[in-house]
XYZ file of C-alpha atoms in Angstrom:
516
model
C 121.934 -174.936 -19.077
C 124.999 -175.422 -21.574
C 125.752 -171.658 -21.330
C 126.348 -171.917 -17.492
C 129.825 -172.772 -15.945
C 129.786 -175.661 -13.266
C 129.848 -172.999 -10.396
C 126.976 -171.294 -11.679
C 124.849 -174.270 -11.914
C 125.647 -175.249 -8.369
C 124.566 -171.582 -7.237
C 121.405 -172.010 -9.096
C 120.399 -175.596 -7.523
C 121.184 -174.059 -4.057
C 118.788 -171.337 -4.650
C 115.939 -173.683 -6.111
C 116.459 -176.577 -3.606
C 118.629 -175.152 -0.847
C 117.585 -178.173 1.697
C 117.521 -181.022 -0.723
C 120.478 -183.509 -0.121
C 122.934 -183.394 -2.811
C 125.966 -185.486 -1.398
C 126.004 -188.724 0.832
C 129.027 -189.943 2.280
C 129.678 -192.257 5.041
C 129.707 -189.992 7.814
C 128.120 -186.943 6.352
C 125.302 -185.660 4.402
C 125.414 -182.312 2.459
C 122.575 -180.325 0.974
C 122.775 -178.154 -2.161
C 123.056 -174.813 0.114
C 125.732 -176.522 2.182
C 127.826 -177.446 -0.813
C 127.447 -174.107 -2.571
C 128.570 -172.152 0.665
C 131.443 -174.590 1.633
C 132.904 -174.460 -1.939
C 132.561 -170.651 -1.718
C 134.675 -170.702 1.458
C 137.385 -172.762 -0.347
C 137.200 -170.657 -3.278
C 137.914 -167.417 -1.433
C 140.700 -168.939 0.614
C 142.343 -170.067 -2.693
C 141.965 -166.566 -3.911
C 143.783 -165.366 -0.777
C 146.663 -167.829 -1.233
C 147.151 -165.895 -4.889
C 145.892 -168.533 -6.887
C 143.875 -167.038 -9.843
C 141.793 -168.058 -12.923
C 143.479 -170.333 -15.217
C 145.781 -171.843 -12.559
C 146.057 -175.728 -12.513
C 145.196 -177.338 -9.008
C 146.076 -180.899 -8.767
C 144.151 -183.150 -6.402
C 145.268 -186.383 -4.898
C 142.349 -187.223 -2.755
C 140.191 -190.276 -1.895
C 136.403 -190.392 -2.244
C 135.479 -188.051 0.492
C 133.990 -184.395 0.808
C 137.294 -182.839 0.422
C 137.503 -183.878 -3.130
C 134.120 -182.841 -4.235
C 134.042 -179.460 -2.315
C 137.737 -178.831 -3.446
C 136.574 -179.290 -7.136
C 133.748 -176.894 -6.919
C 135.809 -174.348 -5.014
C 138.600 -174.528 -7.725
C 136.057 -173.994 -10.417
C 134.214 -171.105 -8.949
C 137.472 -169.076 -9.312
C 137.920 -170.114 -12.951
C 140.854 -172.296 -12.008
C 141.330 -175.839 -13.487
C 141.079 -179.105 -11.454
C 143.544 -181.768 -12.311
C 142.474 -185.145 -10.626
C 145.211 -187.567 -10.112
C 144.986 -191.134 -9.731
C 145.695 -191.931 -6.074
C 147.765 -195.024 -7.051
C 150.298 -192.943 -8.889
C 153.684 -192.459 -7.263
C 157.304 -191.758 -8.375
C 157.928 -191.174 -12.196
C 154.324 -191.134 -13.199
C 153.083 -188.688 -10.191
C 155.870 -186.166 -10.834
C 155.305 -186.111 -14.537
C 151.493 -185.357 -14.205
C 152.054 -182.787 -11.789
C 154.624 -181.120 -13.669
C 153.192 -181.370 -17.088
C 149.901 -180.157 -16.119
C 151.713 -176.864 -14.550
C 149.830 -177.388 -11.355
C 150.613 -174.487 -8.907
C 148.863 -176.305 -6.063
C 148.129 -179.766 -4.880
C 145.527 -180.717 -2.235
C 146.430 -184.111 -0.907
C 145.114 -186.752 1.410
C 147.085 -187.359 4.325
C 147.527 -191.274 3.370
C 148.873 -189.817 0.043
C 151.311 -187.089 1.553
C 154.744 -189.491 1.524
C 154.559 -190.310 -1.989
C 153.932 -186.366 -2.958
C 156.988 -185.374 -0.582
C 158.961 -188.000 -2.578
C 158.350 -185.891 -5.853
C 158.014 -182.248 -4.695
C 161.811 -181.391 -5.234
C 161.168 -182.390 -8.952
C 157.867 -180.169 -9.035
C 159.142 -176.475 -8.761
C 155.990 -175.063 -10.148
C 154.038 -176.217 -6.919
C 154.022 -173.588 -4.535
C 151.054 -174.674 -2.204
C 150.487 -177.868 -0.581
C 147.248 -178.318 1.145
C 146.490 -181.492 3.162
C 143.016 -182.743 4.359
C 143.215 -183.134 7.919
C 144.979 -181.217 10.957
C 147.838 -183.597 11.690
C 150.895 -182.484 12.483
C 152.849 -181.047 9.430
C 153.930 -177.430 8.284
C 151.312 -177.549 5.196
C 148.132 -175.628 4.419
C 145.368 -177.638 6.282
C 142.046 -178.171 4.542
C 140.338 -176.711 7.613
C 142.085 -173.436 6.715
C 140.344 -173.394 3.509
C 136.906 -174.168 5.173
C 137.435 -171.111 7.175
C 137.359 -168.807 4.338
C 134.204 -166.236 3.452
C 131.029 -167.700 2.324
C 130.429 -164.836 -0.123
C 129.929 -165.844 -3.599
C 132.616 -165.210 -5.884
C 132.746 -162.281 -8.294
C 134.803 -163.907 -11.204
C 133.287 -164.340 -14.568
C 133.770 -167.979 -15.639
C 132.536 -168.820 -19.190
C 131.219 -171.946 -20.351
C 134.091 -172.121 -22.924
C 136.573 -171.882 -20.183
C 138.833 -174.987 -19.179
C 136.898 -176.934 -16.512
C 139.656 -179.689 -15.784
C 142.497 -181.720 -17.069
C 141.715 -185.222 -16.992
C 144.608 -187.592 -17.661
C 144.250 -190.572 -19.720
C 146.176 -193.955 -19.229
C 148.630 -192.862 -22.056
C 148.090 -195.733 -24.326
C 150.628 -194.957 -26.960
C 153.112 -192.890 -24.915
C 153.092 -190.550 -21.899
C 149.788 -190.045 -20.280
C 147.925 -187.076 -22.090
C 145.857 -184.409 -20.316
C 142.466 -184.130 -21.949
C 141.303 -180.481 -21.814
C 137.736 -180.498 -20.802
C 135.608 -177.243 -20.953
C 132.817 -176.475 -18.631
C 130.341 -176.824 -21.643
C 131.942 -180.233 -22.250
C 131.540 -181.542 -18.669
C 127.898 -180.315 -18.486
C 127.029 -181.721 -22.040
C 128.407 -185.125 -21.062
C 126.792 -185.143 -17.758
C 123.467 -184.309 -19.583
C 123.867 -186.880 -22.154
C 124.480 -189.389 -19.159
C 121.010 -188.411 -17.691
C 119.289 -189.286 -20.914
C 120.914 -192.336 -21.583
C 120.092 -193.728 -17.864
C 116.540 -192.102 -17.753
C 117.923 -190.540 -14.738
C 115.707 -187.507 -13.139
C 115.739 -185.223 -10.068
C 113.803 -187.994 -8.028
C 116.701 -190.713 -8.735
C 119.568 -191.422 -6.241
C 122.768 -192.355 -7.667
C 125.325 -194.749 -6.083
C 129.053 -194.894 -6.799
C 131.830 -196.941 -5.390
C 134.316 -195.956 -8.087
C 136.986 -193.429 -7.600
C 136.157 -189.504 -7.883
C 139.406 -188.839 -9.947
C 138.102 -190.934 -12.802
C 135.587 -189.655 -15.442
C 132.777 -191.977 -14.434
C 132.501 -190.887 -10.886
C 133.489 -187.280 -11.229
C 131.781 -186.213 -14.641
C 129.150 -188.711 -14.855
C 128.397 -188.902 -11.202
C 128.942 -185.762 -9.265
C 128.248 -183.564 -12.134
C 125.687 -185.595 -13.615
C 123.603 -185.278 -10.418
C 124.325 -181.674 -10.159
C 122.747 -181.191 -13.576
C 119.662 -183.362 -12.631
C 119.144 -181.688 -8.998
C 119.281 -185.044 -7.749
C 121.301 -186.812 -4.925
C 124.476 -189.157 -5.043
C 126.187 -191.464 -2.297
C 129.926 -192.063 -2.644
C 131.662 -194.837 -0.667
C 135.405 -195.198 -0.331
C 135.542 -198.146 -2.657
C 133.760 -201.237 -4.095
C 133.088 -203.915 -1.760
C 131.273 -206.985 -2.778
C 129.986 -207.486 0.691
C 128.814 -204.081 1.184
C 127.340 -203.365 -2.358
C 123.892 -204.598 -1.928
C 123.401 -203.292 1.624
C 124.861 -199.670 0.521
C 122.187 -199.872 -2.145
C 119.416 -200.520 0.423
C 120.799 -198.017 2.870
C 120.902 -194.931 0.383
C 117.800 -196.022 -1.444
C 119.776 -195.899 -4.799
C 118.010 -196.252 -8.017
C 121.040 -196.311 -10.381
C 124.607 -197.483 -9.615
C 127.914 -197.177 -11.176
C 129.761 -200.175 -11.833
C 132.821 -201.464 -13.902
C 132.874 -204.417 -15.966
C 134.803 -206.774 -13.621
C 131.959 -205.969 -11.044
C 129.189 -207.787 -13.026
C 130.742 -211.178 -12.767
C 132.059 -210.610 -9.189
C 128.398 -209.818 -8.149
C 127.007 -212.641 -9.925
C 129.493 -215.125 -8.446
C 128.198 -214.291 -4.981
C 125.537 -216.828 -3.627
C 122.091 -216.383 -4.198
C 120.023 -214.677 -1.258
C 116.269 -214.041 -0.805
C 117.217 -210.111 -0.677
C 118.784 -210.323 -4.279
C 115.824 -208.148 -5.532
C 115.019 -206.541 -2.228
C 116.256 -202.896 -3.430
C 115.254 -199.777 -5.485
C 118.148 -200.291 -8.000
C 116.664 -200.336 -11.800
C 119.812 -199.930 -13.692
C 123.867 -200.147 -13.521
C 126.166 -198.151 -15.559
C 127.989 -199.997 -17.419
C 128.612 -203.690 -17.646
C 129.444 -206.496 -20.431
C 126.542 -207.361 -22.622
C 127.427 -211.033 -22.276
C 126.231 -211.036 -18.682
C 123.355 -208.342 -18.869
C 120.625 -210.743 -19.093
C 121.928 -212.869 -16.062
C 122.302 -209.716 -14.017
C 118.877 -208.451 -14.886
C 117.067 -211.818 -14.252
C 118.871 -212.382 -10.742
C 118.976 -208.646 -9.469
C 116.122 -206.815 -11.413
C 118.380 -204.248 -12.520
C 119.169 -203.463 -16.125
C 122.760 -203.099 -17.658
C 123.370 -199.816 -19.429
C 125.919 -199.776 -22.259
C 127.558 -197.044 -24.215
C 130.589 -196.309 -26.150
C 132.575 -192.952 -25.379
C 135.942 -191.439 -24.438
C 137.155 -188.860 -22.017
C 137.858 -186.631 -25.147
C 134.409 -186.675 -26.430
C 131.312 -187.892 -24.382
C 128.988 -190.668 -25.201
C 129.238 -191.244 -29.090
C 126.737 -194.218 -29.125
C 123.973 -195.287 -26.886
C 120.469 -197.318 -26.900
C 117.194 -195.962 -25.930
C 116.896 -196.728 -22.179
C 115.223 -200.289 -21.743
C 115.690 -200.898 -25.668
C 119.332 -202.321 -25.571
C 120.622 -204.417 -28.619
C 122.888 -207.490 -27.601
C 126.365 -206.775 -28.680
C 125.985 -203.158 -29.961
C 126.888 -200.063 -28.003
C 123.865 -198.215 -29.837
C 123.116 -195.604 -32.366
C 125.010 -192.342 -32.775
C 124.475 -189.644 -30.228
C 122.524 -186.502 -31.848
C 125.339 -184.089 -30.721
C 128.034 -185.902 -32.774
C 128.703 -187.145 -36.244
C 130.587 -190.499 -36.408
C 132.177 -192.391 -39.151
C 133.903 -195.719 -39.561
C 136.988 -194.890 -41.676
C 140.339 -196.953 -43.138
C 143.853 -195.692 -42.840
C 143.269 -192.788 -45.109
C 140.192 -191.390 -43.332
C 137.797 -192.703 -46.091
C 134.541 -194.045 -44.975
C 134.089 -197.775 -45.170
C 130.813 -199.669 -45.933
C 128.652 -200.868 -43.136
C 129.526 -204.125 -41.486
C 133.179 -203.333 -42.306
C 135.530 -202.777 -39.365
C 137.435 -199.458 -39.386
C 138.668 -196.712 -36.902
C 135.954 -194.767 -35.075
C 136.286 -191.138 -35.694
C 133.872 -188.295 -34.420
C 133.385 -184.483 -34.652
C 130.827 -182.489 -32.686
C 127.944 -180.475 -33.844
C 127.991 -178.286 -30.683
C 130.931 -175.883 -30.096
C 133.253 -176.779 -27.125
C 131.701 -180.034 -26.463
C 134.776 -182.095 -27.608
C 138.099 -182.025 -25.709
C 140.153 -178.891 -26.732
C 143.001 -181.008 -27.445
C 145.920 -182.348 -24.999
C 147.511 -180.184 -22.540
C 150.942 -178.999 -23.559
C 151.086 -181.708 -26.160
C 150.400 -180.194 -29.619
C 151.870 -182.751 -31.881
C 149.505 -185.374 -30.055
C 146.708 -183.060 -30.485
C 146.933 -182.582 -34.192
C 147.561 -186.104 -34.516
C 144.503 -187.237 -32.836
C 142.096 -184.284 -34.449
C 143.665 -184.695 -37.993
C 141.370 -183.729 -40.799
C 138.893 -182.121 -38.476
C 137.850 -185.459 -36.805
C 138.848 -186.769 -33.476
C 140.377 -190.219 -34.079
C 139.343 -192.360 -30.958
C 142.083 -195.213 -32.003
C 139.311 -197.655 -31.601
C 138.086 -200.432 -34.045
C 134.263 -200.906 -34.691
C 131.601 -201.131 -37.315
C 128.144 -199.999 -38.232
C 125.319 -202.351 -39.196
C 122.503 -201.582 -41.826
C 120.187 -200.285 -39.127
C 122.727 -197.828 -37.604
C 123.843 -199.601 -34.861
C 127.504 -199.422 -33.795
C 129.729 -202.276 -32.491
C 132.983 -202.084 -30.760
C 135.658 -204.684 -31.918
C 139.072 -203.627 -30.095
C 141.439 -201.035 -29.197
C 143.620 -199.964 -32.008
C 145.976 -198.506 -29.505
C 147.962 -200.923 -27.428
C 146.075 -200.478 -24.407
C 145.285 -203.095 -21.413
C 142.139 -202.843 -19.315
C 142.158 -204.343 -15.889
C 139.919 -203.770 -13.166
C 138.198 -200.922 -14.576
C 141.565 -199.209 -15.210
C 142.998 -198.409 -18.608
C 147.047 -199.205 -18.159
C 149.339 -198.087 -20.570
C 151.781 -200.811 -21.835
C 154.254 -197.775 -22.553
C 154.099 -196.713 -18.846
C 154.608 -200.459 -17.711
C 157.482 -200.965 -19.902
C 159.208 -197.716 -19.049
C 159.238 -198.395 -15.226
C 160.265 -202.161 -15.646
C 162.922 -201.144 -18.281
C 164.527 -198.838 -15.511
C 165.550 -201.878 -13.451
C 169.388 -202.206 -14.022
C 169.051 -205.921 -14.710
C 166.587 -205.374 -17.514
C 167.594 -204.885 -21.238
C 164.201 -204.574 -22.890
C 160.536 -205.380 -22.014
C 157.148 -205.607 -23.931
C 153.832 -205.528 -21.824
C 150.840 -207.206 -23.434
C 147.247 -208.147 -22.366
C 146.239 -211.720 -21.797
C 142.844 -212.960 -20.762
C 141.273 -212.442 -17.263
C 138.880 -214.461 -15.443
C 136.829 -211.495 -14.943
C 136.201 -210.684 -18.672
C 139.032 -208.149 -18.858
C 142.708 -208.239 -19.126
C 145.578 -209.077 -17.095
C 149.162 -207.880 -17.535
C 151.736 -209.881 -18.968
C 155.470 -208.437 -19.237
C 157.819 -210.212 -21.447
C 161.394 -209.468 -20.349
C 164.888 -209.754 -21.875
C 167.372 -209.315 -19.280
C 170.912 -207.787 -19.434
C 173.632 -210.073 -20.300
C 175.130 -212.004 -17.284
C 172.146 -210.894 -15.028
C 169.862 -213.631 -13.390
C 167.176 -211.619 -11.786
C 164.256 -213.663 -10.724
C 160.656 -213.146 -11.379
C 159.944 -212.773 -7.699
C 162.511 -209.962 -7.469
C 160.990 -208.164 -10.451
C 157.399 -208.593 -9.291
C 158.568 -206.912 -5.964
C 160.153 -204.118 -7.948
C 156.972 -203.449 -9.844
C 155.080 -203.328 -6.858
C 157.449 -200.664 -5.254
C 157.397 -198.614 -8.497
C 153.987 -198.550 -9.860
C 150.355 -198.397 -9.047
C 148.968 -201.720 -7.757
C 146.560 -201.936 -10.672
C 149.435 -201.855 -13.063
C 151.489 -204.262 -11.473
C 151.878 -207.405 -13.999
C 150.457 -210.731 -13.239
C 152.634 -212.786 -15.453
C 156.235 -212.540 -16.270
C 157.967 -214.305 -19.062
C 161.739 -214.114 -19.597
C 162.906 -214.185 -23.244
C 166.350 -214.537 -24.867
C 165.021 -211.727 -27.332
C 161.715 -210.023 -28.261
C 160.548 -210.335 -31.825
C 160.674 -207.161 -33.727
C 160.294 -205.980 -37.292
C 162.898 -205.044 -39.709
C 162.718 -201.348 -38.427
C 163.063 -202.401 -34.797
C 159.397 -202.522 -33.804
C 158.075 -205.062 -31.064
C 155.856 -207.442 -32.866
C 153.463 -207.914 -29.821
C 151.191 -210.030 -32.187
C 153.478 -212.822 -31.719
C 153.744 -212.396 -28.070
C 149.907 -212.149 -27.697
C 149.759 -215.573 -29.746
C 151.969 -217.302 -27.057
C 149.765 -215.992 -24.217
C 150.069 -217.894 -21.066
C 152.361 -221.023 -21.651
C 154.623 -223.330 -19.633
C 157.315 -220.667 -19.449
C 155.218 -218.099 -18.062
C 155.205 -217.247 -14.137
C 152.050 -216.552 -12.328
C 152.228 -214.062 -9.349
C 149.515 -215.541 -7.802
C 150.881 -218.895 -7.717
C 154.139 -217.448 -6.138
C 151.840 -215.627 -3.458
C 150.139 -218.858 -2.836
C 153.503 -220.597 -2.350
C 154.171 -218.108 0.578
C 151.037 -218.933 2.364
């Protein structure tokens, strides 16, 4: 299994179970044989365009068949898929397209405008492929599907690069995590074990396919198992349980914020009228309440895009507050600032190294300094604080890096600050996390204006909405005369966090409510 590439594995599944359903979308089902043949057509069409093994192809696509078929077509020719967050635009979109060296982009029609805004700054992009046949001069996705269905005669090895998955850039610009085919298949296989998932199971995901969960732990995990997956456009609290019943799903993807949202709905007689036995993943504080009401377990783990699952509990034997014991494929240590291991029950940084070759990220694409820093002393440094107890259970404590997590998205404070700082009335900013009602974070931006400027919060909220992804837009703004700094000029965010939400903080939700 681990000696195969993703394309080889798809071909194998198509031979073993040609008529078994692999993919469910709202309007269409695809068997393993259909996915194999359609992705062959795309692969051959990409080759006809002159795209070759090792080339990077960006995908700015919503949750639909075009994303999955494109991904497999890209991988079959040994090219590298570069999934892009569909909320990105302007500077961040241009940066990721250019930084990844993408030579082509497959884009949804609804995102074509934001791509066209930055294309002139992306000279490496030679081909733009659009996912429908509307009136435009670009290559149409239907043209890719018109390619030959013959198998691809290109040697793709399990050590070759499968994808570049962009992180949120918690301490600087977004980093492209270099993932091999073996790494992809290993993390997918680990997910199956953690969730006790087999070929007879059916997975449901309302999460975006450009994210690791829906992509690597959804499509790829189901491929490894030879099972079935249903993909919907986005999460809907009113449709969630109806979808679970419609697709007869046994396991579902959720993010942290979805658990309290689902629990906050009114009880119904159908709360346990479904086949769902578990969801991945949710907060332990609400796991018991979720299982009691809906009859489905909450599976929790600890991992990262650069690694895989580092810790987990045996399925059904979850320990409250803990993210489990170490994965057999990895060595884990809790260390101090000098990478010396600390005693049990002592908080330190979580670091890891793999026991299997090519099953950790191969670094950050075109970011050699950051790669060396993160993989120093031959261990990958997660940037997270945690500790281990006497029984070998690990506990996540906090992010060492200055990240903000909101509605399932990791938000870079650096990126938020960079965009807000570009406003001509702004002198400097500091983005911090403040508590949310949904067990996650909200974004607060602390702003110092240029001398003599009188920019309003409402104007700055509108600027943020126009220049960044919706999930990044701050909920709170507070204006400061100056931002506290250390003697060497570093912002002291600890003091800003201590102030939190106060009488001087302006809430975007209250402004919007006043407009109604």
